[in-house]
Coordinates of C-alpha atoms in Angstrom, one line a residue:
M29 CA 120.2 38.5 100.8
D30 CA 117.2 36.0 101.3
E31 CA 116.7 34.4 98.0
D32 CA 113.3 33.0 99.1
N33 CA 112.0 36.4 99.2
C34 CA 113.4 37.7 96.0
A35 CA 112.4 37.1 92.0
R36 CA 114.4 37.5 88.9
A37 CA 113.4 38.6 85.5
E38 CA 115.9 38.8 82.5
G39 CA 115.2 40.3 79.4
A40 CA 115.4 43.3 77.3
G41 CA 116.4 46.6 78.8
A42 CA 118.6 44.8 81.3
G43 CA 118.8 46.9 84.4
T44 CA 118.1 46.7 88.3
G45 CA 115.8 48.2 90.5
C46 CA 114.8 47.8 94.3
D47 CA 111.7 48.0 96.4
T48 CA 112.0 48.0 100.2
G49 CA 108.9 46.9 102.4
P50 CA 108.6 47.2 106.3
D51 CA 111.1 44.2 106.8
I52 CA 113.7 46.2 105.0
R53 CA 114.5 43.5 102.6
T54 CA 115.6 44.2 99.0
R55 CA 114.2 42.4 95.9
P56 CA 116.2 42.9 92.7
G57 CA 114.9 42.8 89.3
T58 CA 115.6 43.0 85.7
G59 CA 113.8 44.5 82.8
T60 CA 112.3 48.0 82.1
G61 CA 109.6 49.7 83.9
T62 CA 108.4 52.0 86.7
G63 CA 107.9 51.3 90.5
T64 CA 104.9 53.0 92.4
G65 CA 103.8 52.8 96.0
T66 CA 100.2 52.7 96.7
D67 CA 100.3 54.1 100.1
V68 CA 102.6 57.3 100.1
G69 CA 104.8 58.0 97.2
T70 CA 106.1 57.2 93.6
G71 CA 109.5 56.2 92.1
T72 CA 110.8 55.7 88.7
G73 CA 113.2 53.0 88.1
I74 CA 115.0 50.8 85.3
G75 CA 113.6 47.6 86.6
A76 CA 110.7 46.4 88.6
G77 CA 110.9 44.1 91.6
V78 CA 108.8 40.9 92.0
G79 CA 108.3 39.2 95.1
A80 CA 106.2 36.5 97.0
S81 CA 106.2 37.6 100.3
A82 CA 103.2 39.8 101.6
D83 CA 105.1 42.9 102.3
R84 CA 107.0 43.2 99.2
G85 CA 106.1 44.7 95.7
F86 CA 104.5 43.0 92.7
G87 CA 105.9 43.1 89.3
A88 CA 103.9 42.6 86.2
V89 CA 106.3 41.4 83.5
E90 CA 105.0 40.8 80.1
G91 CA 106.5 37.6 78.6
S92 CA 107.0 34.0 79.6
G93 CA 108.6 32.3 82.4
P94 CA 108.2 31.8 86.0
F95 CA 108.4 34.4 88.6
R96 CA 110.6 32.8 91.1
A97 CA 113.6 31.5 89.3
G98 CA 112.7 31.6 85.4
H99 CA 113.5 33.9 82.6
A100 CA 111.3 36.4 81.0
T101 CA 111.4 39.3 78.5
G102 CA 109.8 42.6 77.9
S103 CA 108.9 45.4 80.2
G104 CA 106.9 45.8 83.5
S105 CA 106.0 47.9 86.3
G106 CA 105.8 47.2 90.1
F107 CA 103.4 48.4 92.6
G108 CA 104.4 48.3 96.3
T109 CA 101.8 48.0 99.1
S110 CA 104.2 49.3 101.8
P111 CA 104.7 53.1 102.4
G112 CA 107.2 54.7 100.4
T113 CA 109.9 53.3 98.0
G114 CA 113.4 51.8 99.0
P115 CA 116.8 52.7 97.9
G116 CA 118.4 51.6 94.9
P117 CA 118.7 52.3 91.0
G118 CA 115.6 53.5 89.5
T119 CA 114.0 54.5 92.9
G120 CA 112.9 58.0 94.3
P121 CA 111.6 59.3 97.5
G122 CA 108.0 58.8 98.1
T123 CA 105.5 61.8 97.9
T124 CA 101.8 61.8 98.3
D125 CA 99.8 63.6 95.6
L126 CA 96.5 65.1 97.3
T127 CA 95.5 67.4 94.4
A128 CA 93.0 65.0 93.2
D129 CA 91.9 64.2 96.8
R130 CA 91.2 67.8 97.2
A131 CA 90.0 68.8 93.9
G132 CA 87.9 65.8 93.1
L133 CA 88.4 62.3 91.3
S134 CA 90.3 62.7 88.1
P135 CA 88.8 61.0 84.8
E136 CA 91.8 58.6 84.8
A137 CA 90.9 57.3 88.3
R138 CA 87.4 57.0 87.2
A139 CA 88.2 54.8 84.3
L140 CA 90.6 52.6 86.4
Y141 CA 87.7 52.1 88.9
A142 CA 85.5 50.9 86.2
G143 CA 88.2 48.8 84.7
I144 CA 88.8 47.2 88.1
T145 CA 85.2 46.3 88.6
R146 CA 85.5 44.5 85.3
G147 CA 88.5 42.6 86.5
E148 CA 90.9 44.3 83.9
P149 CA 94.4 44.0 85.0
L150 CA 96.5 47.1 85.8
A151 CA 98.4 48.8 83.3
P152 CA 102.0 50.4 83.9
G153 CA 100.6 54.0 83.8
D154 CA 98.0 53.6 86.4
G155 CA 100.0 54.1 89.7
A156 CA 98.7 57.7 90.0
A157 CA 95.1 56.8 89.5
L158 CA 95.4 53.9 91.8
R159 CA 96.7 56.1 94.6
E160 CA 93.6 58.4 94.0
L161 CA 91.2 55.5 94.3
V162 CA 92.9 54.3 97.6
A163 CA 92.7 57.7 99.1
W164 CA 89.2 57.8 98.2
R165 CA 88.8 54.4 99.8
L166 CA 87.1 53.3 96.6
V167 CA 89.5 50.3 96.3
A168 CA 91.5 48.2 98.7
V169 CA 94.7 46.4 97.9
D170 CA 95.2 42.9 99.3
P171 CA 98.8 42.3 100.5
D172 CA 98.9 38.8 99.3
R173 CA 97.5 40.0 95.7
P174 CA 98.5 43.6 95.3
E175 CA 98.0 43.1 91.7
V176 CA 94.4 42.8 91.8
P177 CA 93.0 45.7 93.6
I178 CA 89.5 45.1 95.2
A179 CA 86.5 47.5 94.6
L180 CA 84.8 49.1 97.5
D181 CA 81.2 50.4 97.6
P182 CA 81.2 53.8 96.0
Q183 CA 78.4 55.1 98.1
E184 CA 79.8 54.0 101.4
A185 CA 83.2 55.9 100.3
G186 CA 81.2 59.0 99.1
R187 CA 79.2 59.3 102.3
R188 CA 82.6 58.7 104.3
R189 CA 84.1 61.5 102.2
L190 CA 81.1 63.8 102.7
D191 CA 81.0 63.3 106.3
E192 CA 84.9 64.0 106.6
G193 CA 84.5 67.1 104.5
L194 CA 81.6 68.4 106.6
R195 CA 83.7 67.9 109.8
E196 CA 86.4 69.8 108.1
L197 CA 84.1 72.7 107.1
A198 CA 82.7 72.9 110.4
A199 CA 86.2 73.1 112.1
R200 CA 87.0 75.9 109.7
A201 CA 83.7 77.7 110.3
A202 CA 84.4 77.6 114.0
G203 CA 88.0 78.7 113.5
M204 CA 86.6 81.7 111.4
A205 CA 83.8 82.4 114.0
A206 CA 86.4 82.9 116.7
V207 CA 88.3 85.7 114.4
P208 CA 86.3 88.9 115.4
G209 CA 86.6 87.8 119.1
V210 CA 90.4 87.5 118.8
A211 CA 90.6 90.9 116.9
D212 CA 88.2 92.4 119.6
E213 CA 90.6 91.2 122.5
L214 CA 93.5 92.3 120.8
A215 CA 92.3 95.6 119.7
L216 CA 92.0 96.6 123.5
H217 CA 95.7 96.2 123.8
F218 CA 96.4 98.0 120.5
E219 CA 94.3 101.2 121.7
R220 CA 95.9 101.1 125.0
A221 CA 99.4 101.1 123.3
K222 CA 98.2 104.2 120.8
W223 CA 97.3 106.0 124.3
R224 CA 100.9 105.7 125.4
S225 CA 102.4 106.4 122.2
G226 CA 105.1 108.8 122.2
S227 CA 106.5 109.1 118.5
G228 CA 103.1 109.3 116.6
S229 CA 104.2 112.1 114.3
E230 CA 105.0 112.0 110.4
F231 CA 106.1 114.7 108.1
L232 CA 104.1 115.4 105.0
A233 CA 105.9 117.4 102.4
E234 CA 103.8 117.4 99.5
P235 CA 100.4 119.1 99.1
E236 CA 98.5 116.3 97.8
Q237 CA 99.8 114.1 100.4
V238 CA 98.5 116.6 103.1
G239 CA 95.2 116.8 101.3
A240 CA 94.8 113.0 101.0
R241 CA 95.7 112.3 104.8
I242 CA 93.3 115.0 106.2
D243 CA 90.5 113.8 103.8
E244 CA 91.1 110.2 105.1
A245 CA 91.2 111.1 108.5
V246 CA 88.0 113.6 108.7
G247 CA 86.2 110.7 106.6
R248 CA 86.5 108.8 109.6
A249 CA 85.8 111.2 112.0
E250 CA 83.0 109.9 114.7
N251 CA 82.8 112.6 117.1
E252 CA 84.5 116.2 116.5
L253 CA 86.1 118.2 113.8
L254 CA 88.1 121.1 114.8
T255 CA 89.6 123.5 112.1
A256 CA 91.4 126.7 112.8
Q257 CA 92.5 128.6 109.3
P258 CA 94.2 131.9 109.9
L259 CA 95.1 132.2 106.4
G260 CA 91.7 130.9 105.0
P261 CA 91.4 128.3 102.5
A262 CA 94.0 128.3 99.7
G263 CA 91.9 128.9 96.7
A264 CA 88.6 128.2 95.3
D265 CA 89.3 124.4 94.9
A266 CA 90.6 124.1 98.5
L267 CA 87.4 125.8 99.6
E268 CA 85.3 123.5 97.6
A269 CA 87.1 120.5 98.8
A270 CA 86.7 121.6 102.6
D271 CA 83.0 122.3 102.0
A272 CA 82.3 118.7 100.7
R273 CA 84.4 117.0 103.5
D274 CA 82.7 119.1 106.2
S275 CA 79.1 118.4 104.5
R276 CA 79.9 114.7 104.6
A277 CA 81.2 115.0 108.4
L278 CA 77.9 117.0 109.3
A279 CA 75.7 114.2 107.6
R280 CA 77.3 111.5 109.8
G281 CA 76.6 113.4 112.9
V282 CA 80.1 114.8 113.5
S283 CA 80.4 118.1 115.3
V284 CA 82.1 120.6 113.1
R285 CA 83.7 123.8 114.4
T286 CA 85.8 126.4 112.3
L287 CA 87.8 129.2 113.5
Y288 CA 88.6 132.1 110.7
R289 CA 90.3 135.3 111.0
D290 CA 88.2 138.2 111.2
G291 CA 89.2 139.6 107.7
E292 CA 87.4 136.5 106.2
R293 CA 84.1 138.1 106.8
D294 CA 84.8 140.3 104.0
D295 CA 85.1 137.2 101.5
P296 CA 81.9 136.5 99.7
A297 CA 82.7 132.9 98.9
I298 CA 83.7 132.2 102.5
R299 CA 80.5 134.0 103.9
D300 CA 78.4 131.7 101.3
R301 CA 80.1 128.6 102.7
V302 CA 79.6 129.6 106.3
T303 CA 75.9 130.3 105.9
R304 CA 75.3 127.3 104.1
L305 CA 77.0 124.9 106.6
T306 CA 75.7 126.8 109.7
A307 CA 72.2 125.9 108.6
R308 CA 73.4 122.4 108.6
G309 CA 74.6 122.5 112.2
A310 CA 78.3 123.6 111.8
R311 CA 79.6 126.4 114.1
F312 CA 82.0 129.2 113.1
R313 CA 83.7 132.1 114.7
T314 CA 86.2 134.8 113.8
L315 CA 89.3 136.1 115.6
A316 CA 91.1 139.3 114.9
A317 CA 94.2 138.3 116.9
A318 CA 96.7 135.9 115.8
F319 CA 96.4 132.0 116.3
Q320 CA 97.9 128.8 115.0
S321 CA 96.6 126.6 112.1
C322 CA 95.2 123.2 113.0
V323 CA 92.9 120.5 112.0
V324 CA 91.9 117.9 115.2
V325 CA 89.9 115.0 114.5
D326 CA 88.2 113.3 117.6
R327 CA 91.0 114.5 119.7
R328 CA 92.9 111.6 118.6
Q329 CA 95.0 112.9 115.5
A330 CA 95.9 116.3 114.3
F331 CA 97.6 118.2 111.5
I332 CA 99.5 121.3 112.2
P333 CA 102.0 123.4 109.8
D334 CA 105.6 122.5 109.8
H335 CA 107.9 124.2 112.3
V336 CA 110.7 121.5 112.4
V337 CA 112.3 121.0 109.2
N338 CA 114.3 123.5 107.7
S339 CA 113.5 124.9 104.3
S340 CA 110.3 123.0 103.9
P341 CA 107.7 124.4 101.6
T342 CA 105.0 126.4 103.2
H343 CA 102.3 123.7 102.6
A344 CA 104.2 121.0 104.5
A345 CA 102.5 119.7 107.6
W346 CA 103.0 117.1 110.6
H347 CA 100.4 114.5 110.9
V348 CA 100.3 114.3 114.8
M349 CA 98.9 110.9 116.7
D350 CA 100.5 111.3 119.8
R351 CA 97.7 111.5 122.3
A352 CA 99.2 114.2 124.7
L353 CA 100.3 116.4 121.9
V354 CA 96.8 116.1 120.3
A355 CA 95.2 116.9 123.5
F356 CA 97.4 120.2 124.0
I357 CA 96.8 121.3 120.3
A358 CA 92.9 120.8 121.0
E359 CA 93.4 123.0 124.0
G360 CA 95.1 125.6 122.0
F361 CA 92.2 125.6 119.7
E362 CA 89.4 126.1 122.5
D363 CA 91.5 129.0 123.9
A364 CA 91.3 130.8 120.5
W365 CA 87.5 129.7 120.2
R366 CA 86.6 131.3 123.6
R367 CA 88.0 134.6 122.6
A368 CA 86.5 134.7 119.0
D369 CA 83.1 136.1 117.8
I370 CA 80.3 134.0 116.6
W371 CA 79.7 134.1 112.8
Q372 CA 76.8 132.8 110.9
G373 CA 77.9 134.1 107.6
D374 CA 76.7 137.6 107.8
A375 CA 78.9 140.5 106.5
R376 CA 80.9 143.0 108.7
R377 CA 78.4 145.0 110.4
T378 CA 80.7 148.1 110.4
T379 CA 83.2 149.2 108.0
P380 CA 86.0 151.2 109.9
D381 CA 87.3 154.6 108.3
G382 CA 90.6 154.0 106.6
G383 CA 90.1 150.0 106.4
A384 CA 87.0 149.8 104.0
G385 CA 87.5 146.9 101.5
L386 CA 90.8 145.5 103.0
T387 CA 91.3 141.8 102.0
H388 CA 92.7 139.4 104.7
R389 CA 95.8 139.2 102.6
Q390 CA 96.2 143.1 102.7
R391 CA 95.5 143.2 106.5
E392 CA 98.2 140.4 107.0
I393 CA 100.7 142.4 105.0
L394 CA 100.0 145.7 106.9
V395 CA 100.5 143.9 110.3
D396 CA 103.6 142.3 109.2
T397 CA 105.0 145.7 107.7
A398 CA 104.1 147.6 110.6
A399 CA 106.2 144.9 112.8
G400 CA 109.0 145.3 110.6
I401 CA 108.9 141.5 109.4
D402 CA 111.1 140.9 106.4
Q403 CA 109.1 140.6 103.0
R404 CA 110.3 137.2 102.1
I405 CA 109.3 135.8 105.5
T406 CA 105.7 137.2 104.9
A407 CA 105.3 136.1 101.4
R408 CA 106.3 132.6 102.6
R409 CA 103.8 132.7 105.4
L410 CA 101.0 133.8 102.9
N411 CA 102.0 131.4 100.3
I412 CA 102.5 134.2 97.7
G413 CA 105.4 135.4 95.8
L414 CA 107.7 138.6 96.3
R415 CA 106.1 140.1 92.9
T416 CA 102.4 139.6 94.3
L417 CA 103.5 141.0 97.7
T418 CA 105.2 144.2 95.8
K419 CA 102.1 144.8 94.0
E420 CA 99.6 144.6 96.8
L421 CA 102.0 146.9 98.8
G422 CA 101.8 149.3 95.9
V423 CA 97.9 149.3 96.0
L424 CA 98.2 150.0 99.8
R425 CA 100.5 152.9 99.3
A426 CA 98.3 154.4 96.8
R427 CA 95.2 153.9 99.0
W428 CA 96.6 155.9 101.8
G429 CA 99.0 158.2 99.7
A430 CA 101.9 156.8 101.4
P431 CA 105.3 157.4 99.7
T432 CA 107.2 155.1 101.6
L433 CA 106.7 151.8 103.6
A434 CA 107.4 153.8 107.0
A435 CA 104.5 156.3 105.9
L436 CA 102.3 153.2 104.9
S437 CA 102.9 151.6 108.4
Y438 CA 102.2 155.1 110.2
Q439 CA 98.8 155.4 108.4
W440 CA 98.0 151.8 109.2
A441 CA 98.7 152.2 112.9
L442 CA 96.3 155.4 112.8
S443 CA 93.6 153.7 111.0
A444 CA 90.2 152.9 112.7
E445 CA 90.7 149.3 111.6
R446 CA 93.9 148.8 113.3
R447 CA 92.4 150.3 116.7
R448 CA 89.5 148.0 116.4
M449 CA 91.5 145.0 115.8
A450 CA 93.5 146.0 118.8
E451 CA 90.4 146.5 121.1
E452 CA 89.0 143.1 120.1
A453 CA 92.3 141.5 120.9
A454 CA 92.6 143.0 124.3
G455 CA 88.8 141.8 125.2
P456 CA 86.3 143.9 127.0
A457 CA 88.6 145.4 129.5
G458 CA 90.9 147.0 126.8
A459 CA 87.7 148.1 124.8
A460 CA 86.6 150.0 127.8
G461 CA 89.9 151.5 128.7
A462 CA 90.3 152.7 124.9
A463 CA 86.9 154.3 125.3
E464 CA 88.1 156.5 128.1

């Protein structure tokens, strides 16, 4: 060790601490205090190093005695002008505290600056405040006299920091301005990927989930909304929700088309809905033949009943986002739409004999009964219980005086309503043949 570059202080709290400068020399010292670096980091130690060379730390020791080879008592603190702190007892890794640099000058740093301008000596706890002043360029530390920081012009320091802050803000603003362009560029690839998507289907088991997902999709519709409801709305609440949803879509300029079964013409609530929405630009049609339920939004996504999951509830649905499958579903809607009759909310023009006053549900029950379909399947499809189905069958048997289900099916097959439904399903050619 080079004795010319080291100093000792002996006194109370005997301990040793080391500080390392750029020339990697160590300076032992004795006493009690803390050692800090003015450039990068802080470290605490038992003793404070004192030295005379320009690249080593300064030890301020309270007491008497020469720094070079004498004896002194008391406690002291060391400030190093070199980055970091050296290894040894009482030292730690250097870190830079930028909190004050970002948030503003702390009250301690302001008080220290005022003291420096008055020539007051540094105190043992001034390390953090001194680092703030150096970071702000409000003081400079002379390597030859690190114990006496030099105050710099605060106006110049303020202008310098303001310029730096403005440059940083300009760089951030430029980065933020580029974000929309980047998003638009990447969105093109994302949209192309959606066109090629082959696994865009999600199973929705709960009715609340189905309703919320449909509301979200329809709420973002831009061009077209296609709805096929072979069973009609499930209750007054569902009808009201569909009315509000379609009204909002029409207000945004979305084309709205809805397909109902022919029996819905007998429902006063649905007739009122169709009349009101037709006046706003919506279009409705009814079809006597069977068709599939679906909701298609902008031909980009669709909602269809579940035909995959075993033992799923009747309200379960699939949210389909595969473009090829959505296009297929939309084409099925268009095929049924072409075969359907235009409806603007008017009541049925004629009431066939034997079918007067039948509800949509009663017609569905009669169709399934005549086809020999199990009553449990019919109840599940119509989303009703077996007890309700049995009551409806009792009403229908009393209507026609049919003692058995077979007799009821026979009466239904001979009714004018059943013949009319068959003629409409067959089209003009079938109607002409039946007339002959």
